Amino acid sequence: MNVLLSIKPEFAFQIFSRTKRFEYRRVIFREEVKRIVVYASSPIQMVIGEFCVKQILFEEIDDLWSRTHRYSGITKQYFYSYFYDKDRGYAIQVGNVIRYHKPKSLQASYGISPPQSFAYIYSSP
């Protein structure tokens, strides 16, 4: 199963430069996901690449920060404000990355509108 994730451009580009190796989520997929297609949200609004899921951590917030902060790509303050009302959170560990040479239109390539968080996709264009 593959998922398309909406990610803020600053964080999406950090993933492909390998400075951000964990993508945080408050909720996670119900299906097992092997590959994530990255939709860089506004102002880019394009699919810019994909990455393999190395593992998904689900831990108490303090433990999650402790294990992942070195490659989080965000500040401690940003992390805690993101998870402000949660006791536990998810961190998707980024595996191999592929940055597309030419970004793809979400509608033309996948036939879907930008998801608020994520959308399951069943085939790759």
Short mmCIF file of C-alpha atoms in Angstrom, two decimals, residues 57-107:
data_model
loop_
_atom_site.label_atom_id
_atom_site.label_comp_id
_atom_site.label_asym_id
_atom_site.label_seq_id
_atom_site.Cartn_x
_atom_site.Cartn_y
_atom_site.Cartn_z
CA LEU A 57 7.42 4.76 15.74
CA PHE A 58 4.51 5.26 18.14
CA GLU A 59 5.66 6.50 21.52
CA GLU A 60 5.00 8.88 24.36
CA ILE A 61 5.78 12.41 23.21
CA ASP A 62 8.89 12.92 25.38
CA ASP A 63 10.35 9.57 24.30
CA LEU A 64 9.53 10.27 20.66
CA TRP A 65 11.40 13.59 20.77
CA SER A 66 14.33 12.00 22.58
CA ARG A 67 14.68 9.26 19.94
CA THR A 68 14.16 11.39 16.85
CA HIS A 69 15.14 15.01 17.50
CA ARG A 70 18.58 14.79 15.88
CA TYR A 71 16.99 14.28 12.44
CA SER A 72 13.63 15.94 13.10
CA GLY A 73 14.15 19.02 10.95
CA ILE A 74 12.15 21.03 13.48
CA THR A 75 12.69 22.77 16.79
CA LYS A 76 11.70 21.30 20.13
CA GLN A 77 9.14 24.10 20.52
CA TYR A 78 7.57 23.30 17.13
CA PHE A 79 7.47 19.57 18.00
CA TYR A 80 5.71 20.12 21.32
CA SER A 81 3.26 22.64 19.85
CA TYR A 82 2.38 20.14 17.09
CA PHE A 83 1.63 17.40 19.65
CA TYR A 84 0.17 19.84 22.23
CA ASP A 85 -2.90 17.75 23.11
CA LYS A 86 -1.45 14.27 22.56
CA ASP A 87 0.17 11.85 24.99
CA ARG A 88 1.66 9.78 22.17
CA GLY A 89 2.66 10.47 18.61
CA TYR A 90 3.96 8.91 15.43
CA ALA A 91 7.24 9.38 13.62
CA ILE A 92 7.67 7.92 10.15
CA GLN A 93 11.32 7.08 9.62
CA VAL A 94 12.36 7.98 6.09
CA GLY A 95 14.17 5.28 4.12
CA ASN A 96 15.40 5.63 0.53
CA VAL A 97 14.26 8.81 -1.18
CA ILE A 98 13.56 9.60 -4.83
CA ARG A 99 13.23 13.25 -5.84
CA TYR A 100 11.41 13.63 -9.13
CA HIS A 101 13.28 15.56 -11.84
CA LYS A 102 9.97 17.08 -12.89
CA PRO A 103 7.27 17.63 -10.23
CA LYS A 104 3.88 16.09 -10.99
CA SER A 105 0.41 17.56 -10.90
CA LEU A 106 -1.64 15.85 -8.23
CA GLN A 107 -4.87 15.97 -10.21
#
